[in-house]
Coordinates of C-alpha atoms and ligand atoms in Angstrom, one line a residue:
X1 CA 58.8 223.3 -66.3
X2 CA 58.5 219.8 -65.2
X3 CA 59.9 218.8 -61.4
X4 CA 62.9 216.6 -62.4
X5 CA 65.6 218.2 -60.8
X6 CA 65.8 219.7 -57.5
X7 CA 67.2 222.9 -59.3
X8 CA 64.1 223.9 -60.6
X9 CA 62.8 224.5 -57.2
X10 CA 63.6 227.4 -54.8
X11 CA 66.8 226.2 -52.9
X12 CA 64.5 226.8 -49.5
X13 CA 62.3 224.0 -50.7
X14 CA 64.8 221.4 -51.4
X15 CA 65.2 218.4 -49.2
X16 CA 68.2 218.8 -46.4
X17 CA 70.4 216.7 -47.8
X18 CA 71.4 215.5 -51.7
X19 CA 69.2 212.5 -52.5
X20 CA 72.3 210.9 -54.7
X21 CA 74.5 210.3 -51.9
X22 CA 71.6 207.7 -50.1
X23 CA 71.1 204.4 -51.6
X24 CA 67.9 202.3 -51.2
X25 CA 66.7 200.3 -47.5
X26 CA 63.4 199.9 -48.4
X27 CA 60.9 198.8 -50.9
X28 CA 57.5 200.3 -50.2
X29 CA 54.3 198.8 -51.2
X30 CA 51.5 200.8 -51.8
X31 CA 52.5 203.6 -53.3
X32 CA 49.7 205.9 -52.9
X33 CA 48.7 209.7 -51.1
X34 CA 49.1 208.4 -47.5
X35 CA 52.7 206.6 -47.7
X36 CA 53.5 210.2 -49.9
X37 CA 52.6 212.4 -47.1
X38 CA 53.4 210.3 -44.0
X39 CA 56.1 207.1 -44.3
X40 CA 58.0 208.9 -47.1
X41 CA 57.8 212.5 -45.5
X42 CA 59.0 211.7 -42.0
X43 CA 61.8 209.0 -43.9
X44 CA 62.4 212.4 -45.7
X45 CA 63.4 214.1 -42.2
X46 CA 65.3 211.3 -40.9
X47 CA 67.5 211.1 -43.9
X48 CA 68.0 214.9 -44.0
X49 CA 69.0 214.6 -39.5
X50 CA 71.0 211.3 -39.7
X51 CA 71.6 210.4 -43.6
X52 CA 72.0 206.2 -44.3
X53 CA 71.2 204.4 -47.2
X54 CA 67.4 204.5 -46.4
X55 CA 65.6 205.7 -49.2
X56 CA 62.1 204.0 -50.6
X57 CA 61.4 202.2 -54.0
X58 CA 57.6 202.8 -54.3
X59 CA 55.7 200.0 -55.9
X60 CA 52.2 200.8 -56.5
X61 CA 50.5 197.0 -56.9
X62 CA 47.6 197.5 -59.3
X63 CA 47.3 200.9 -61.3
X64 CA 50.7 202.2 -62.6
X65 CA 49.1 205.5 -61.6
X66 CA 51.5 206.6 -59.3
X67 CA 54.7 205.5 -60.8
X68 CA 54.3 206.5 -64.3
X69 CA 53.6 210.1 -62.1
X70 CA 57.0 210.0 -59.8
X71 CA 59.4 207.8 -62.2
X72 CA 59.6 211.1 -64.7
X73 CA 60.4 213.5 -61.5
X74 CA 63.2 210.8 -60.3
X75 CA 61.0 210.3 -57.3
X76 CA 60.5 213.7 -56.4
X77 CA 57.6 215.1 -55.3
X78 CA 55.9 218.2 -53.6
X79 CA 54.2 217.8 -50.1
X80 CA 52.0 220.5 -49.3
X81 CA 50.8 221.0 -45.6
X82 CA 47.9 222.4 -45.0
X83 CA 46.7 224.3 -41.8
X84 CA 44.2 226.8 -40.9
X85 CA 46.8 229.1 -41.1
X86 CA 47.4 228.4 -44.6
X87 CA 49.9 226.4 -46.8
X88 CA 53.4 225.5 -47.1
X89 CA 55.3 223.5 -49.4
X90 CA 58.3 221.2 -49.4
X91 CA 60.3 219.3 -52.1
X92 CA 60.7 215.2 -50.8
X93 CA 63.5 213.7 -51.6
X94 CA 63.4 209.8 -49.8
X95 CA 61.9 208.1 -53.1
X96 CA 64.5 207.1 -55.4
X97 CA 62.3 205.3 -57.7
X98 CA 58.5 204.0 -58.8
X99 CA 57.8 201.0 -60.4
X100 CA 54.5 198.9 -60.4
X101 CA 54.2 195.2 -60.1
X102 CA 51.0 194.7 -62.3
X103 CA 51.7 192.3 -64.7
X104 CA 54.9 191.6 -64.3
X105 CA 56.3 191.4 -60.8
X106 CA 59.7 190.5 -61.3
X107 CA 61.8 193.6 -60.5
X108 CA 59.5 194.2 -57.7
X109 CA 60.2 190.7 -56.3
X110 CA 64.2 191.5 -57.1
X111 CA 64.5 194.5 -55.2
X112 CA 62.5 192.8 -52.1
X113 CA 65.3 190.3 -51.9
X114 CA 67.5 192.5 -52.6
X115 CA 70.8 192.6 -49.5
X116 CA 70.7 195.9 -49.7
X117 CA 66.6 195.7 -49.0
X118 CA 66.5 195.9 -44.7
X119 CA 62.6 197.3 -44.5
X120 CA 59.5 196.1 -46.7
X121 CA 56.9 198.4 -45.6
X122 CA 53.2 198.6 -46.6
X123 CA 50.2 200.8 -46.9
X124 CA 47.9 198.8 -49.6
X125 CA 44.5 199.7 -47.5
X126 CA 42.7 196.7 -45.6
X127 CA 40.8 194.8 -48.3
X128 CA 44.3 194.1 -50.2
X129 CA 45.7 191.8 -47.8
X130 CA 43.6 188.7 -47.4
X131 CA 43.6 188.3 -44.4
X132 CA 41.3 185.9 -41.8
X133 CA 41.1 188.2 -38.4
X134 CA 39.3 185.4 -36.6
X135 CA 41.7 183.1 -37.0
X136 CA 45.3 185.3 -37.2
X137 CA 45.8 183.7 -40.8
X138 CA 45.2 183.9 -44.5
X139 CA 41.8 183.8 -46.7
X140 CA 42.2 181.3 -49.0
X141 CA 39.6 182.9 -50.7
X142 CA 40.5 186.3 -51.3
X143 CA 40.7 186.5 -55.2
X144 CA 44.9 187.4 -55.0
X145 CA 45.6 184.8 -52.2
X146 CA 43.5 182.0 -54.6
X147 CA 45.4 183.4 -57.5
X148 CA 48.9 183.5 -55.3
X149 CA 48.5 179.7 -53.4
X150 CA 48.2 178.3 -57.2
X151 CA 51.2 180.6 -59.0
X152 CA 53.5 181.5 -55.9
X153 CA 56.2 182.4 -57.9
X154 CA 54.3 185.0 -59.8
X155 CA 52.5 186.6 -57.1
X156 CA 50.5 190.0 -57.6
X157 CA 48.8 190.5 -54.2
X158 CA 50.3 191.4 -50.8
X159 CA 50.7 187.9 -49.2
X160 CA 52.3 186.4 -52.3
X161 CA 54.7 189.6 -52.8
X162 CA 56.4 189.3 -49.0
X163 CA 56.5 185.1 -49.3
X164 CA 58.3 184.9 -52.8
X165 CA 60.3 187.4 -51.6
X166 CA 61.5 186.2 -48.0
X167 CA 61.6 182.7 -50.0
X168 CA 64.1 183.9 -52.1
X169 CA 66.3 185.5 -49.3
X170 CA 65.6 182.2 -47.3
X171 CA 67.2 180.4 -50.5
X172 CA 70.0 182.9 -51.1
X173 CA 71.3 182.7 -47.2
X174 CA 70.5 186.2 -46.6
X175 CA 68.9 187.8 -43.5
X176 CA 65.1 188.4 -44.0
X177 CA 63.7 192.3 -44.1
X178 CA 61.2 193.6 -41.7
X179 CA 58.0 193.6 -42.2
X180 CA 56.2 196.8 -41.3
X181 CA 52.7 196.9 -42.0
X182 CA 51.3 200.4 -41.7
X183 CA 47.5 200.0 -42.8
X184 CA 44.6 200.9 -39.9
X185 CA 44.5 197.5 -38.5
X186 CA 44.7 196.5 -35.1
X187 CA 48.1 194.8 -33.9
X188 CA 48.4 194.8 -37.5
X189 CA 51.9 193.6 -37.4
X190 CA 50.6 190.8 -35.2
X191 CA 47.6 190.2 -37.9
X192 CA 50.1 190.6 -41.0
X193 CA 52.5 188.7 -39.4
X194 CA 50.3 185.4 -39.1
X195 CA 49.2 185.7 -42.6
X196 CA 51.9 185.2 -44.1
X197 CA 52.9 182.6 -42.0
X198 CA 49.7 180.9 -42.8
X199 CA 50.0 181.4 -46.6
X200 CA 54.1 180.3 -46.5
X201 CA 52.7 176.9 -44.7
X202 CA 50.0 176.4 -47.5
X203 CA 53.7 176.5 -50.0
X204 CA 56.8 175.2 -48.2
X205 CA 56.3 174.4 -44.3
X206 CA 60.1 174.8 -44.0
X207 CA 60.0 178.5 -45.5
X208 CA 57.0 179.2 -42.5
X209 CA 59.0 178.2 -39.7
X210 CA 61.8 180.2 -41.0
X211 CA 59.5 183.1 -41.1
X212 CA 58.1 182.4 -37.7
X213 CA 61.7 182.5 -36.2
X214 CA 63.4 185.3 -38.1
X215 CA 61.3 187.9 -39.6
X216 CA 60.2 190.6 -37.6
X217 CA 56.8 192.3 -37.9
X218 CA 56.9 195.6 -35.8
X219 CA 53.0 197.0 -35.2
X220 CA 52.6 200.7 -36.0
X221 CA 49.9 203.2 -35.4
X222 CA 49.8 205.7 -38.6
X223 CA 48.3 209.5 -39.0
X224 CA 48.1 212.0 -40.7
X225 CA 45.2 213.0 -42.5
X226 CA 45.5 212.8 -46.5
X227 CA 42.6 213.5 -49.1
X228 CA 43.2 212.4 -52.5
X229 CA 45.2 214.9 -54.8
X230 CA 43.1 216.5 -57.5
X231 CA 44.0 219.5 -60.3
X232 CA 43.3 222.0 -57.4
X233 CA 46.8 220.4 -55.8
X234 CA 48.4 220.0 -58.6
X235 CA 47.9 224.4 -59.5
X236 CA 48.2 225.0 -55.7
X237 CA 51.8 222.7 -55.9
X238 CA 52.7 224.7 -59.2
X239 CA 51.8 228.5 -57.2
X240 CA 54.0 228.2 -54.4
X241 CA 57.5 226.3 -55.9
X242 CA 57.1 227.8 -59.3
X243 CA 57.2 224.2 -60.9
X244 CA 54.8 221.6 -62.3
X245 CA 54.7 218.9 -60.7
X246 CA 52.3 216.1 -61.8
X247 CA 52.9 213.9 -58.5
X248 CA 52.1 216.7 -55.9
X249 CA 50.0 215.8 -53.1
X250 CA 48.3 217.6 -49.6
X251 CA 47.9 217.3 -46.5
X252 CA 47.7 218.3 -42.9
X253 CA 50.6 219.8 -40.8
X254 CA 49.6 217.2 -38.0
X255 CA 51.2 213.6 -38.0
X256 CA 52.0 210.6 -35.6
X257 CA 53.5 207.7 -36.1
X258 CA 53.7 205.3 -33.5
X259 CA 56.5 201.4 -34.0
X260 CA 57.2 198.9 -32.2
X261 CA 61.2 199.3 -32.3
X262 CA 61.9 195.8 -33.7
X263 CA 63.9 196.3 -36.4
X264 CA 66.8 193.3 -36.7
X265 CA 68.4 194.8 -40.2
X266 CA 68.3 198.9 -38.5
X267 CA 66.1 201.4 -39.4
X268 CA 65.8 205.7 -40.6
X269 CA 66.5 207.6 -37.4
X270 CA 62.8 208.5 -37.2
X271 CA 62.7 209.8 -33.8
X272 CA 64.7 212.5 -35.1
X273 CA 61.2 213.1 -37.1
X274 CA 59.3 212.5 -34.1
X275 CA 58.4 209.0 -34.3
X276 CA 57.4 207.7 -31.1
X277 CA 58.8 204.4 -30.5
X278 CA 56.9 202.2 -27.8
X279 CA 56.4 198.5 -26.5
X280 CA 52.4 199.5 -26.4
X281 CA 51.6 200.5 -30.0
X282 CA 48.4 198.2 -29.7
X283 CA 46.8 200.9 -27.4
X284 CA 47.8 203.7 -29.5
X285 CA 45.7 201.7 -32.4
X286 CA 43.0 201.0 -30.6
X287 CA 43.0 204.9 -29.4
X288 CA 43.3 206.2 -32.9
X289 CA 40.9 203.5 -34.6
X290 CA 38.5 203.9 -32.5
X291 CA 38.5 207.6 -32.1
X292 CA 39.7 209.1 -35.0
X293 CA 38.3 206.5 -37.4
X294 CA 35.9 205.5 -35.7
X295 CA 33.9 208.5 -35.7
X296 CA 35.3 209.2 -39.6
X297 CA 32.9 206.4 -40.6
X298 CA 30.0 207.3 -38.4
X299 CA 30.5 211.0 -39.7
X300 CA 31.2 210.0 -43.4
X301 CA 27.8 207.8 -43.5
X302 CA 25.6 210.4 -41.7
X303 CA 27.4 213.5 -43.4
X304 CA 27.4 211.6 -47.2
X305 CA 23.6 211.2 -46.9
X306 CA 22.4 214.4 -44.7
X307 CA 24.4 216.1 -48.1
X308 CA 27.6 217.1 -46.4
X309 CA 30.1 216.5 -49.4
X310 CA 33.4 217.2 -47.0
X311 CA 34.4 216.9 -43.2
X312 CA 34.8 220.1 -42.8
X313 CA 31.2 220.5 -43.7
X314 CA 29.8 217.8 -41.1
X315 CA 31.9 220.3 -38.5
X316 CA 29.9 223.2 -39.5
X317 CA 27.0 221.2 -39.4
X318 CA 25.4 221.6 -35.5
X319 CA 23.7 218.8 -35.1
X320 CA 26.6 216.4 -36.5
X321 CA 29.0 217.8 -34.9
X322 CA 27.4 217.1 -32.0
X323 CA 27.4 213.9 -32.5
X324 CA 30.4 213.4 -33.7
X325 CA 32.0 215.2 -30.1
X326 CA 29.5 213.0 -28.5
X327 CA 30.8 209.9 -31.0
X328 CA 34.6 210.8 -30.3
X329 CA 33.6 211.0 -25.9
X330 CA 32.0 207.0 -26.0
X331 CA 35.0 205.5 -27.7
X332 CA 37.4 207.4 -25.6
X333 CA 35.3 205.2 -22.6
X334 CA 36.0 202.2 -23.8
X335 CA 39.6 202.6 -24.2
X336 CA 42.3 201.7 -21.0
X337 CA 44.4 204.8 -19.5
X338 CA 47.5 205.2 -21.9
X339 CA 50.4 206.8 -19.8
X340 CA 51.0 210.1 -21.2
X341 CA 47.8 210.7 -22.9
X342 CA 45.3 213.0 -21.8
X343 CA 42.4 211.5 -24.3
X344 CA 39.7 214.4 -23.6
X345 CA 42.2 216.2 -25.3
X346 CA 43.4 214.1 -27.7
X347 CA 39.4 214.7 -28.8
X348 CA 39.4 218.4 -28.8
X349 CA 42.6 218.1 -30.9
X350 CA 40.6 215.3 -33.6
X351 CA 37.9 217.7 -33.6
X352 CA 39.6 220.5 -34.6
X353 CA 41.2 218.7 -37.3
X354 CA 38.0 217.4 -38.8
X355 CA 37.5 221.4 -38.7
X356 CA 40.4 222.4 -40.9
X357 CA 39.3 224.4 -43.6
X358 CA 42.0 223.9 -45.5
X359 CA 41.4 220.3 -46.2
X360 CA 39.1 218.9 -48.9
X361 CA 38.2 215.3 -47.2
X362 CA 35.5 213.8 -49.0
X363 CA 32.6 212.0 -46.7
X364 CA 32.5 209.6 -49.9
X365 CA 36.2 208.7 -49.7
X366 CA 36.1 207.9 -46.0
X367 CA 32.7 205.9 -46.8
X368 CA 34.6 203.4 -48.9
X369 CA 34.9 200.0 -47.6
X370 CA 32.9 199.2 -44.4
X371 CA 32.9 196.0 -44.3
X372 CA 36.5 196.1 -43.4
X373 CA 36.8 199.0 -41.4
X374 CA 33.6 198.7 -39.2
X375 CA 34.8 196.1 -36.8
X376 CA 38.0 197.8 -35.7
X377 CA 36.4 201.4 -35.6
X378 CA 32.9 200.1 -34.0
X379 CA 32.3 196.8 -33.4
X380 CA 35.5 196.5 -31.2
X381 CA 35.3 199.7 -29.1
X382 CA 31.1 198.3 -28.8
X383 CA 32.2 195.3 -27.3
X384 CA 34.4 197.3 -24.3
X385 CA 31.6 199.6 -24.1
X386 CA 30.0 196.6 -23.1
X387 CA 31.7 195.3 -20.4
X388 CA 33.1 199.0 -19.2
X389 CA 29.5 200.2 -18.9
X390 CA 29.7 202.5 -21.9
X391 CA 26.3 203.8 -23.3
X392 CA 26.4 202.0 -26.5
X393 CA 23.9 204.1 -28.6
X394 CA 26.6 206.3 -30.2
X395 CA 28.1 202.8 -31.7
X396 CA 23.9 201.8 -32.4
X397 CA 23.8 205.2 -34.3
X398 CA 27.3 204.8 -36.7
X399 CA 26.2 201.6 -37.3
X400 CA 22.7 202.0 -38.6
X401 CA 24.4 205.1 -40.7
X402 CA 26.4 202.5 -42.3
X403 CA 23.4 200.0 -42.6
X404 CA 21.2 202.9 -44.2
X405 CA 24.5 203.6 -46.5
X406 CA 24.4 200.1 -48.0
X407 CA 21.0 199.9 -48.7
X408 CA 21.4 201.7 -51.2
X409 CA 18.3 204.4 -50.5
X410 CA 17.4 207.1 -52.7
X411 CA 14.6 209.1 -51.0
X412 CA 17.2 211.4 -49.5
X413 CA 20.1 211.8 -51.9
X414 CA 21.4 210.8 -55.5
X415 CA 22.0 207.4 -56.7
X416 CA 25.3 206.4 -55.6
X417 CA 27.6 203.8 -56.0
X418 CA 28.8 201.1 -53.1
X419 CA 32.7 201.0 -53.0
X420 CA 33.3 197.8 -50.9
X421 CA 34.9 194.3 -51.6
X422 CA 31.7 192.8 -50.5
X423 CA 29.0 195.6 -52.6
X424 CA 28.0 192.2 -54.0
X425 CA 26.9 190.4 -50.8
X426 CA 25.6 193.5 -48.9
X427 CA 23.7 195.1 -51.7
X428 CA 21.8 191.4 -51.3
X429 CA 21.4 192.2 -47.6
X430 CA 20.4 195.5 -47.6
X431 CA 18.9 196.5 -51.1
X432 CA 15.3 197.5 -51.1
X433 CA 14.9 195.4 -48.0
X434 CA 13.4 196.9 -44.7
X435 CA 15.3 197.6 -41.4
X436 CA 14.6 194.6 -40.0
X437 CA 15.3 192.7 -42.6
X438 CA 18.8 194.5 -42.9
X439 CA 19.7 193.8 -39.4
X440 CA 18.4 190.3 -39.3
X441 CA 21.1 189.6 -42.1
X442 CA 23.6 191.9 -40.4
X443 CA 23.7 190.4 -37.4
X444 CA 25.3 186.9 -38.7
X445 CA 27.3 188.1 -41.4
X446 CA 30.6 186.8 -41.4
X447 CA 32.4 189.6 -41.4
X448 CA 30.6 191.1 -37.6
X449 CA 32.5 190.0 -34.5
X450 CA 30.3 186.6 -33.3
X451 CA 30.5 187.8 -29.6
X452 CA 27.9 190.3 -31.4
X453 CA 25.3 187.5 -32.8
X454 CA 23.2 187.6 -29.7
X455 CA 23.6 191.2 -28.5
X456 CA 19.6 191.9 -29.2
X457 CA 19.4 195.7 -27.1
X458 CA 22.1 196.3 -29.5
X459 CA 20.7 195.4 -33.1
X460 CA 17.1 196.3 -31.6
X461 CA 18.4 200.1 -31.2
X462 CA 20.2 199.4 -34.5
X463 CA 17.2 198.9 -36.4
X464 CA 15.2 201.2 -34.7
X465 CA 17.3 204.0 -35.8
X466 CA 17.8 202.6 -39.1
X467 CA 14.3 202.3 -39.7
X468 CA 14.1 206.2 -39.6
X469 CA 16.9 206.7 -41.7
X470 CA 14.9 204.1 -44.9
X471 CA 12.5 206.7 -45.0
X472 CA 12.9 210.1 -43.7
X473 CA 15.7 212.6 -44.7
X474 CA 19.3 211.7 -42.7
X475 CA 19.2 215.5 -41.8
X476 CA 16.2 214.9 -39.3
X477 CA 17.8 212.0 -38.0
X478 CA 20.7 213.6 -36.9
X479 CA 18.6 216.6 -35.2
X480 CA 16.7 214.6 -33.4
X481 CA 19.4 212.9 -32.0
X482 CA 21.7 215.7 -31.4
X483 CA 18.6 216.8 -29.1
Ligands
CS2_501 C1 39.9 207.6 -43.0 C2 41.4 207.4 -42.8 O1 39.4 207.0 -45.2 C3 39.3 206.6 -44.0 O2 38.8 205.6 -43.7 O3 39.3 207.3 -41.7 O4 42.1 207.4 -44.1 C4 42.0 208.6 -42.0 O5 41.9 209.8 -42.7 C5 43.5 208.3 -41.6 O6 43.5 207.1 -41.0 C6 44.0 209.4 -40.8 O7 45.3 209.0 -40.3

């Protein structure tokens, strides 16, 4: 029996409160794993503590995937958490619908300016926005900004979306929603927030400065670490409620969310769920990007090639490990003190959740676009390393990993494919080319930090370890530098 009704699971499992009596406050976009098993789980608790009219429309943005999954369950969904101490399971009950704004982005657009709309919150992964980093602003030239800045009332991309939307609320006299961006960027409110100033100037300079004055953009630091669901969720989902469920998804018992409390419209009582709220959230980021991602990429590039399908596997791999612990120890360096947090600890506890052996996280997955994680997760904790005296080969080492990764190299592993929005452009840098080659193109793409252009100890040790990794097996890489 299908997961429609709350009755169909054991009453244990149910949400702790009746999802009817709670209206909608917020119109999520991105509706994938992540937002399931973080924003919507801990809005789940919240609701359940404090109540309010703060449930989520979902609005997945390209594939109608996800909505044609929760729509037939009314929103519902199982959550299961993970631990080395095995699983449990929880109905959530905080979506109250799933639609998706392909093709035709008008109720999407309606429930954004909707009064009863106070949060528009986001996880749509860092290629989707458009955004220009260097300069706080927009890409004109990202494919759904180009599309957007020539059809602004029928947007489809993330930019377009938030502008129509605060337009219409602009026009209507009604008091704009907050923006919460909750992708892996740094100040990402800060970054989100001046794109969409820049892409409302490029329509209706009027509309900007109304944004610049009203709309609040709170930064957040997100976590919680989410594989992709596959058939083994779904039967695990089905084994312990006793209901199929096609929307399941799993994860691991740890999460943190860290917000800026700037929320003019109210918000969920998430500290009852343990949100911290802080006026620091950019040091949080920069502690989790450049710890806990930071070393995901350097591990997913090493592990994907040395033949390590899952983290879990790079853990019980010696020689990787080690490097990731020694990985995790160089960004800590380059990060300020944050009050409160004891980071030599915070790595033991990242390190033994890259060990869970309960959770399936492909290397692959993580692998997926560099070219927009790298410079928050290396290039930025490189450049402190830099000027805190931080030995910068651990940063040398996850980014040659990532320069063997898109050059596409056979002699140690499969054929594979490159998942990034720029394949095009690096395959041309990197393919069949040699290391110095690679680097010489590296080092003035656009998309590296400029500061970086004329670090030559850096890119020398890049493309000396690179150079091994074109032609000898990742494996005996990584020994030798675990030694
Ligand atoms: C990962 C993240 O896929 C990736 O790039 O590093 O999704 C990571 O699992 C999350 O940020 C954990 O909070």
């Amino acid at each position: 029996m299908r997961l429609t009704a709350l009755a169909q699971v054991p009453a244990d499992l149910h949400p702790g409160y009746d999802p009817a009596d709670h209206g909608v406050g917020i119109v999520h976009l991105g509706l994938g794993a992540f937002h399931k098993a973080h924003q919507a789980a801990l809005t789940d608790l919240a609701l359940a503590a404090k109540g309010g009219d703060w449930r989520i429309l979902g609005v997945s943005l390209r594939s109608p995937k996800a909505s044609e999954e929760l729509a037939p369950q009314n929103g519902l969904y199982t959550l299961i958490e993970k631990g080395a101490d095995g699983a449990s399971a929880r109905v959530i009950g905080s979506i109250a619908d799933a639609i998706c704004s392909a093709g035709d982005p008008e109720p999407t657009l309606q429930a954004m300016a909707a009064e009863g709309t106070k949060i528009v919150s986001l996880t749509v992964t860092e290629k989707a926005y458009g955004l220009n980093r260097a300069t706080i602003g927009c890409d004109p030239a990202h494919p759904a900004v180009a599309a957007d800045l020539a059809n602004p009332e029928a947007p489809q991309g993330v930019l377009g979306l938030l502008t129509e939307a605060l337009r219409r609320r602009y026009a209507g006299g009604i008091a704009p929603f907050t923006v919460l961006c909750c992708d892996n960027l740094p100040e990402n409110g800060t970054l989100l927030r001046g794109a969409v100033i820049d892409f409302a100037s490029r329509i209706d300079p009027a509309l900007a400065t109304w944004i610049a004055e009203t709309v609040a953009f709170p930064s957040t630091m997100v976590d919680r670490i989410t594989p992709a669901a596959t058939e083994a969720t779904l039967a695990e989902a089905q084994s312990l409620t006793g209901t199929e469920d096609r929307a399941a998804i799993e994860t691991e018992r740890f999460t943190q969310w860290v917000v800026e409390d700037n929320f003019p419209l109210g918000r969920p009582a998430w500290e009852t769920a343990g949100v911290i709220f802080t006026d620091d959230v950019p040091a949080f980021e920069a502690m989790k990007l450049r710890m806990l991602n930071g070393a995901h990429s350097m591990l997913a590039y090493a592990g994907f090639h040395a033949g390590l399908p899952l983290v879990r596997d790079v853990m019980a791999h010696a020689p990787l490990a080690a490097l990731v612990r020694r990985h995790l120890a160089a960004a800590a360096a380059t990060l300020p003190p944050i009050p409160g947090m004891d980071l030599k600890a915070y790595a033991a506890a990242l390190a033994a959740r890259f060990e869970n052996p309960s959770i399936a996280h492909e290397t692959f997955q993580i692998a997926m676009d560099g070219s927009e994680k790298m410079p928050q997760r290396i290039f930025a904790a490189l450049q402190d390393a830099r000027t805190r005296g931080v030995d910068i080969r651990p940063f040398a080492f996850a980014t040659a990993a990532w320069a063997r990764h898109i050059s596409m190299a056979t002699h140690d592993c499969a054929p594979y494919e490159l998942r990034d929005p720029r394949a095009a452009d690096l395959r041309a840098m990197a393919e069949g080319k040699e290391a110095d080659e690679i680097v010489a193109s590296l080092r003035k793409a656009p998309f590296i930090p400029a500061t970086l252009f004329t670090d030559m100890d850096f890119w020398t040790k890049v493309e000396g370890i690179l150079a091994e990794m074109l032609f000898e097996p990742m494996s005996d890489v990584i020994s030798r530098e675990a030694t």
